Short mmCIF file of C-alpha atoms and ligand atoms in Angstrom, two decimals:
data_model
loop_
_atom_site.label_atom_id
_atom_site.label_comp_id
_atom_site.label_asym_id
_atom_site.label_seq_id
_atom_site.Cartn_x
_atom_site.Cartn_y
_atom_site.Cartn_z
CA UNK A 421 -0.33 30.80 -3.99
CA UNK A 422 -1.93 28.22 -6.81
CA UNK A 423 -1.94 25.17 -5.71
CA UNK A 424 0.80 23.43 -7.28
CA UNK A 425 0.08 19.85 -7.44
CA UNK A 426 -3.64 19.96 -7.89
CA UNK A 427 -4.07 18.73 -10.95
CA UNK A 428 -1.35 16.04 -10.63
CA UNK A 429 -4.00 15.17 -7.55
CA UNK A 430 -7.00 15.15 -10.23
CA UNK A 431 -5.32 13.30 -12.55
CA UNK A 432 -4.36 10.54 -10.35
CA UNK A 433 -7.81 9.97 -9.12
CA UNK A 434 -8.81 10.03 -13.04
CA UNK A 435 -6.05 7.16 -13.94
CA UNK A 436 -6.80 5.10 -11.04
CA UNK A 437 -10.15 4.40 -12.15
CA UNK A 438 -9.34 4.03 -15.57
CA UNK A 439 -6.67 1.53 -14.66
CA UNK A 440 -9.35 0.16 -12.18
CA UNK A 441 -11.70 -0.86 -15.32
CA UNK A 442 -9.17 -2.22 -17.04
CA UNK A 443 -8.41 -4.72 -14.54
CA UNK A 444 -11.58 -6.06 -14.12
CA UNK A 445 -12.53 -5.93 -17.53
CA UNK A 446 -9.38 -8.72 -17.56
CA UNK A 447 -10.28 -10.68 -14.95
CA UNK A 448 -13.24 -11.95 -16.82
CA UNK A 449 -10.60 -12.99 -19.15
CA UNK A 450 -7.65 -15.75 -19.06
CA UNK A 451 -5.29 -15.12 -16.71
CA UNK A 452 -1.38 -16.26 -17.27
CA UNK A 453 0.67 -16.17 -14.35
CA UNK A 454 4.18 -15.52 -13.86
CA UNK A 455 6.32 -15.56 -10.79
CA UNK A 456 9.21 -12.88 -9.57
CA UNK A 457 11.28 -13.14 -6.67
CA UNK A 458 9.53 -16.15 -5.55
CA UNK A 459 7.22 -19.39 -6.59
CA UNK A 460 3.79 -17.29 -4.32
CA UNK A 461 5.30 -13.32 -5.65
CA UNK A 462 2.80 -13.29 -8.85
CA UNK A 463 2.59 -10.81 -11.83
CA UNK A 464 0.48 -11.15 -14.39
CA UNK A 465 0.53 -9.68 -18.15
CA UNK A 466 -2.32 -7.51 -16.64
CA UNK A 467 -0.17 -5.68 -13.90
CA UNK A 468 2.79 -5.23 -16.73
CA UNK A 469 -0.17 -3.88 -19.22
CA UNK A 470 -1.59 -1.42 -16.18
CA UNK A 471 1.40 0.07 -15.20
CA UNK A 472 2.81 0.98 -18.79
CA UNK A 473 -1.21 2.18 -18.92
CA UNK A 474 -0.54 4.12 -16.00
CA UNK A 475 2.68 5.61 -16.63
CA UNK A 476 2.24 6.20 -20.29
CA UNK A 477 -0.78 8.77 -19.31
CA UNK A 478 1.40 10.28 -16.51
CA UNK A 479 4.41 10.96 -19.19
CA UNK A 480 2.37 11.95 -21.85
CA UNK A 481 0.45 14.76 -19.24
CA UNK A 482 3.31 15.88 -17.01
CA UNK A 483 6.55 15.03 -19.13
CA UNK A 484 9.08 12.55 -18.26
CA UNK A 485 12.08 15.05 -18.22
CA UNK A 486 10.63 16.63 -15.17
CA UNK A 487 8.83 13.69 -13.02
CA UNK A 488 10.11 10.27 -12.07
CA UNK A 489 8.60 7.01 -11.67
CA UNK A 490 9.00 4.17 -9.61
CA UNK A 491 6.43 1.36 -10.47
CA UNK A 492 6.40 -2.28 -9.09
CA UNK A 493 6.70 -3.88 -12.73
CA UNK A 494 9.28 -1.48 -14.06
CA UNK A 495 10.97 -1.62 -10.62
CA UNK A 496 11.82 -5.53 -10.42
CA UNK A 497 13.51 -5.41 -13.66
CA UNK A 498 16.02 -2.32 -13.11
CA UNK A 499 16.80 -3.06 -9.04
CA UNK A 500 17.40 -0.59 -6.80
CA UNK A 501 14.85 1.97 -6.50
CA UNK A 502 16.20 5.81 -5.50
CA UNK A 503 13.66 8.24 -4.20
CA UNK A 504 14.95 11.69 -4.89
CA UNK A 505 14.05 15.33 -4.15
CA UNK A 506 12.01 15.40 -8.08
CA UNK A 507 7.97 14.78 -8.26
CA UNK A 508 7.68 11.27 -8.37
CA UNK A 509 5.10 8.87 -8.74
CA UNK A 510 5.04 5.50 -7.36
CA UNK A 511 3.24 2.77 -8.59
CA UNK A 512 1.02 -0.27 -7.70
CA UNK A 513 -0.72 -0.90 -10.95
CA UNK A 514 -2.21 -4.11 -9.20
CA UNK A 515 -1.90 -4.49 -5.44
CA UNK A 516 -3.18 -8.08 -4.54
CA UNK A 517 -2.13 -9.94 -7.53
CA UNK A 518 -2.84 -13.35 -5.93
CA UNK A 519 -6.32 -12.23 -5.33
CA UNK A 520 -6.71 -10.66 -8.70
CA UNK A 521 -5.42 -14.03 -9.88
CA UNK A 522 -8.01 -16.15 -7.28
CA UNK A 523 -11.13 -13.61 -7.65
CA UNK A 524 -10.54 -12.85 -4.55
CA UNK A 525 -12.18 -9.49 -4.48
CA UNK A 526 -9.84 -7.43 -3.02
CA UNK A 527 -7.52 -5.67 -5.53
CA UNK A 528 -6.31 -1.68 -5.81
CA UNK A 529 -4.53 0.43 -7.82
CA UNK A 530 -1.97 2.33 -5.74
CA UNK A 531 -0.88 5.68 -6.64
CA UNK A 532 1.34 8.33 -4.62
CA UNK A 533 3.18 11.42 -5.48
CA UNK A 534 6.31 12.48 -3.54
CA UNK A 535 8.28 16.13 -3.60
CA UNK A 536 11.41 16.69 -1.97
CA UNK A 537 11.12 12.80 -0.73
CA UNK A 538 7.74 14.01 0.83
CA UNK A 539 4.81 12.31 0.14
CA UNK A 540 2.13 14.71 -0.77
CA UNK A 541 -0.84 12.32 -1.63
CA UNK A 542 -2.17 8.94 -2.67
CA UNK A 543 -5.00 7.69 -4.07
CA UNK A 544 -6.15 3.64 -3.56
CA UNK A 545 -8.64 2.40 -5.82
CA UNK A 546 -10.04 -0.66 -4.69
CA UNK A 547 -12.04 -1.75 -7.97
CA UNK A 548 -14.08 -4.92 -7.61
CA UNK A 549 -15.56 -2.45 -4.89
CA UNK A 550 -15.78 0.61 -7.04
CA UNK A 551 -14.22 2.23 -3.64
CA UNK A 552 -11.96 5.00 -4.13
CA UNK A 553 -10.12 6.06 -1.33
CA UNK A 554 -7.73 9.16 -1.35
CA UNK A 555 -5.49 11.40 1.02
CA UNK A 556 -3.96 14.98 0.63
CA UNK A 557 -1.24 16.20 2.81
CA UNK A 558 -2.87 18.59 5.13
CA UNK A 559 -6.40 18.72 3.29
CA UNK A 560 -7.95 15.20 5.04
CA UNK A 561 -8.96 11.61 3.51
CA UNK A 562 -11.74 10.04 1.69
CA UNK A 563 -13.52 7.36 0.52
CA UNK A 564 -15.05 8.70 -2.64
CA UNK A 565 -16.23 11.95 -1.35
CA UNK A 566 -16.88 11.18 1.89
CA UNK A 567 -14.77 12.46 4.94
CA UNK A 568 -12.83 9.33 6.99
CA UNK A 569 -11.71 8.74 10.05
CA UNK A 570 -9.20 6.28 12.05
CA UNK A 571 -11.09 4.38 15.04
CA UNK A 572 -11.14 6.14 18.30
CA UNK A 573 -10.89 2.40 20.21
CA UNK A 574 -7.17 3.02 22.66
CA UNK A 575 -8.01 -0.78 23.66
CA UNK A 576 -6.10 -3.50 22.46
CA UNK A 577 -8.46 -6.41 23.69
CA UNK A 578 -11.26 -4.32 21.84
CA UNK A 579 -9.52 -4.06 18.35
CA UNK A 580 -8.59 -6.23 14.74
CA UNK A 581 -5.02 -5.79 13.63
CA UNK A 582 -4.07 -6.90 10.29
CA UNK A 583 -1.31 -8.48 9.10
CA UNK A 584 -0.05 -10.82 6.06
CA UNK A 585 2.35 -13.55 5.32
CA UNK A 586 3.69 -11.87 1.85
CA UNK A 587 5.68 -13.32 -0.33
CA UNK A 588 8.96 -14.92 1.55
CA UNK A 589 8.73 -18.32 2.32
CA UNK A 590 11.57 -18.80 4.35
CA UNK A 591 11.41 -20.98 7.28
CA UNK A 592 12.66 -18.78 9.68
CA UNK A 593 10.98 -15.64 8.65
CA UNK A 594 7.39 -17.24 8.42
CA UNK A 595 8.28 -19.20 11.74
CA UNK A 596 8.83 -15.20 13.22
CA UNK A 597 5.42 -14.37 11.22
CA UNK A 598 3.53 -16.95 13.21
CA UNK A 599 4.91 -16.44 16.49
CA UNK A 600 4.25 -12.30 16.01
CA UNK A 601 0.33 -13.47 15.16
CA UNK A 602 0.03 -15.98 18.00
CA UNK A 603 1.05 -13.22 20.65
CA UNK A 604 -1.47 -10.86 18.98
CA UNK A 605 -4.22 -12.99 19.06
CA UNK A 606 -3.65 -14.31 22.80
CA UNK A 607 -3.48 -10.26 24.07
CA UNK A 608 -6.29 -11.07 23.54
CA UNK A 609 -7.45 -9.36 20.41
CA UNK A 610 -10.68 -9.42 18.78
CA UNK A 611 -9.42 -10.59 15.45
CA UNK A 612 -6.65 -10.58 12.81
CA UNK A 613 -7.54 -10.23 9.43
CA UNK A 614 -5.80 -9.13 6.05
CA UNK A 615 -7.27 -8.38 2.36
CA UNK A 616 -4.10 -9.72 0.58
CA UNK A 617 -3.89 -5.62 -0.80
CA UNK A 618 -1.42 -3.98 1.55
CA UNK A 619 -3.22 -0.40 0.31
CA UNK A 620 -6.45 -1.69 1.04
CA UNK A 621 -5.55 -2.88 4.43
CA UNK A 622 -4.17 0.72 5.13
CA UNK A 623 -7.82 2.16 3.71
CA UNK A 624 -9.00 -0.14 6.61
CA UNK A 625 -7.18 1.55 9.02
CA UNK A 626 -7.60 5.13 7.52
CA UNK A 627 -11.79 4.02 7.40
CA UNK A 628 -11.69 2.89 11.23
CA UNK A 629 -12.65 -0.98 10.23
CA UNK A 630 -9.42 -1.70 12.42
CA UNK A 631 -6.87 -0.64 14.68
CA UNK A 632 -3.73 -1.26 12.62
CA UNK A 633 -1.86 -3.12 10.04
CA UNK A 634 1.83 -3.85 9.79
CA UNK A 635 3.84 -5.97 7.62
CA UNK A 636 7.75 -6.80 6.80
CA UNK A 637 8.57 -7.40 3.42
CA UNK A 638 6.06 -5.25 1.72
CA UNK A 639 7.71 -2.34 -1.18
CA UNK A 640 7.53 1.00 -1.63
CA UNK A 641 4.62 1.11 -3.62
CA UNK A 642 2.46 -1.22 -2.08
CA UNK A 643 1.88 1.22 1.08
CA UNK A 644 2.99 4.76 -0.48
CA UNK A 645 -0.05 5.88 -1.05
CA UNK A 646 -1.85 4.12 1.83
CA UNK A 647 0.79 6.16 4.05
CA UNK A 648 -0.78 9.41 3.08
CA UNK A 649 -4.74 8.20 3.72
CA UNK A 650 -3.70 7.03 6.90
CA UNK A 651 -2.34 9.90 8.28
CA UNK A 652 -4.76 12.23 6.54
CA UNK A 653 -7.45 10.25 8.84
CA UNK A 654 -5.95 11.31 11.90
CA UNK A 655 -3.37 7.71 12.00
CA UNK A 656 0.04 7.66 12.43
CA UNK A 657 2.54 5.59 10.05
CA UNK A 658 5.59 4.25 11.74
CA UNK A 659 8.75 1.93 11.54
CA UNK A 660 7.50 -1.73 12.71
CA UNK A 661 10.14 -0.95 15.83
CA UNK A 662 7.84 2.42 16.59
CA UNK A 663 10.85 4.34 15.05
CA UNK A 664 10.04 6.48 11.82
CA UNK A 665 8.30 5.29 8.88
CA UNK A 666 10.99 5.18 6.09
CA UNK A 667 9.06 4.44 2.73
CA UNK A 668 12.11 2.01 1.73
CA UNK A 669 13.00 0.16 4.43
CA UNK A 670 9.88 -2.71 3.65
CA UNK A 671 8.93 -2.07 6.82
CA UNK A 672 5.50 -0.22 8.02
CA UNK A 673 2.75 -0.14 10.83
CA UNK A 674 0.01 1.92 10.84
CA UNK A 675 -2.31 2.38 13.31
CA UNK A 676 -5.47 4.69 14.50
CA UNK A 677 -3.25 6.10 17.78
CA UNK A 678 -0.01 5.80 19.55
CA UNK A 679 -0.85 3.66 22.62
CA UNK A 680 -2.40 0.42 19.62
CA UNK A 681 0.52 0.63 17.77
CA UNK A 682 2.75 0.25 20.94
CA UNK A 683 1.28 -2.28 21.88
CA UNK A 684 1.20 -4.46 18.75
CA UNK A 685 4.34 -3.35 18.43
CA UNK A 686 5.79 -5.10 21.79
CA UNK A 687 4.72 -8.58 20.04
CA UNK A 688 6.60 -8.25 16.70
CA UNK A 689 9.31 -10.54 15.93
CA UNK A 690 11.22 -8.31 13.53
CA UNK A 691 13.43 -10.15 11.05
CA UNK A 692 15.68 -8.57 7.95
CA UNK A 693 14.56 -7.28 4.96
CA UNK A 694 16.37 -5.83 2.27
CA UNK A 695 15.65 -2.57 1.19
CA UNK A 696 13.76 -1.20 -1.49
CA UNK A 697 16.69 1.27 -2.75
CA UNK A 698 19.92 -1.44 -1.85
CA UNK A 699 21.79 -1.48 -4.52
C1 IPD B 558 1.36 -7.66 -2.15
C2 IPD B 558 0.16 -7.30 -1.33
C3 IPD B 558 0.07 -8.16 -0.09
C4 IPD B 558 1.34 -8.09 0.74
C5 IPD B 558 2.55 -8.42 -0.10
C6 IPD B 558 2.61 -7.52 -1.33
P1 IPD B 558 1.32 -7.22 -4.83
O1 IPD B 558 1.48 -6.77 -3.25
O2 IPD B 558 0.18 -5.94 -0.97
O3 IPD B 558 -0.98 -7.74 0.74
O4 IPD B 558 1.25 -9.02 1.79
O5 IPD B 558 3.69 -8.21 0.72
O6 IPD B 558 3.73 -7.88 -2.11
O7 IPD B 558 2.50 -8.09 -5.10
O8 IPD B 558 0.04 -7.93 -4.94
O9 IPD B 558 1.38 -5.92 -5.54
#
């Protein structure tokens, strides 16, 4: 049987590096900063510029009576977000705004396709480092066209786990934040680190740099795509409780095996998070 979503595979790849070049052709430029759900959740006129980039192309290739689109920009204006059983795309135009608006070179364009609520790949173009990173179900990931891997280490006092603060400030949920990274670093482990891109820290994991990387409060679309490369590279994606991954719960850990995330996972102080598709 043709392959069915080949070229919706192609084009992604295509898009993400065009996107890509357009946001660092505007970070040598001024950048004007705006805030969204809180005073540290950025967006800039670049991510709204990059995702109507993005999505225009998509529409004008593959129709919009057909596929769907969720995208962070478009998203935070209309609320909920529904996944349903139609292609859809979801969206990161810019994943890492604060370092995109820092220079903090660490910034990717995020793109995933689902079917039937199933993801069937993502591509993650990290573009101050020209890296393009890329997962199809059942066909293996890369980092531009070479083959990666997940890290064999099953030792917890031999790996880095990465996490992030996001974008709540509440006392009580950054108070949980620090607590969960205190008992990770006194396993002991032998580092924490995070990129400020949620789908670059998942390329991490998917490239065997480190173990795993979780995070509450993160969106759909910052680890859709991520969730594919991961699990292409022989990973496993999973609820931050070791229950199933559900794409909108704003809740993820990913790690190279079973027995790492388990373990990180005994240390997490969970706290609520609404979900990406409440209405
Ligand atoms: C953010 C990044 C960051 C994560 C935040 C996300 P954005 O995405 O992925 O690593 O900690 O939770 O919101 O806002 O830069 O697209």
């Amino acid at each position: 049987m043709a392959d069915p979503w080949l070229e919706a595979y192609n084009f992604a790849i295509e898009i993400a590096k065009k996107a890509g070049a357009e946001i660092r052709r505007a970070s040598e430029s001024e950048i004007r900063i705006c805030t969204k759900s809180s005073t540290v959740d950025l967006v800039t006129a670049t991510d709204v510029r990059v995702e109507k980039i993005i999505i225009g192309a998509l529409k004008e290739k593959f129709g919009d009576d057909v596929h769907c689109f969720i995208g962070e920009e478009s998203a935070s204006k209309k609320g909920a977000c529904i996944l349903t059983d139609e292609p859809t795309w979801i969206i990161d135009p810019v994943d890492g705004t604060t370092n995109f608006v820092h220079g903090f070179p660490f910034v990717a364009v995020s793109i995933a396709f689902a079917v039937n609520k199933e993801l069937e790949f993502g591509v993650v173009y990290s573009c101050f480092e020209d890296k393009l990173y890329k997962g199809r179900k059942g066909q293996g990931a890369y980092c531009d066209e070479e083959s990666i891997q997940v890290s064999d280490n099953k030792e917890i006092t031999k790996s880095v786990i990465i996490s992030e603060f996001g974008t709540d400030r509440t006392p009580s949920k950054v108070q949980k934040i620090c607590n969960t990274m205190k008992r990770i670093i006194e396993i002991p482990v032998h580092g924490i680190r995070g990129t400020g891109t949620a789908a670059t820290n998942m390329c991490m994991v998917a490239r065997g740099a480190v173990e795993a990387f979780f995070e509450i409060g993160i969106h759909c679309w910052d680890v859709a795509a991520g969730a594919v490369i991961v699990q292409e590279a022989g990973g496993i994606v999973c609820d931050v409780d070791g229950g199933p991954f559900d794409l909108m719960s704003r809740r993820m850990m990913c790690a190279n095996h079973p027995d790492i995330a388990n373990r990180v996972i005994k240390e997490i102080e969970i706290f609520p998070s609404d979900r990406d598709d409440a209405e």
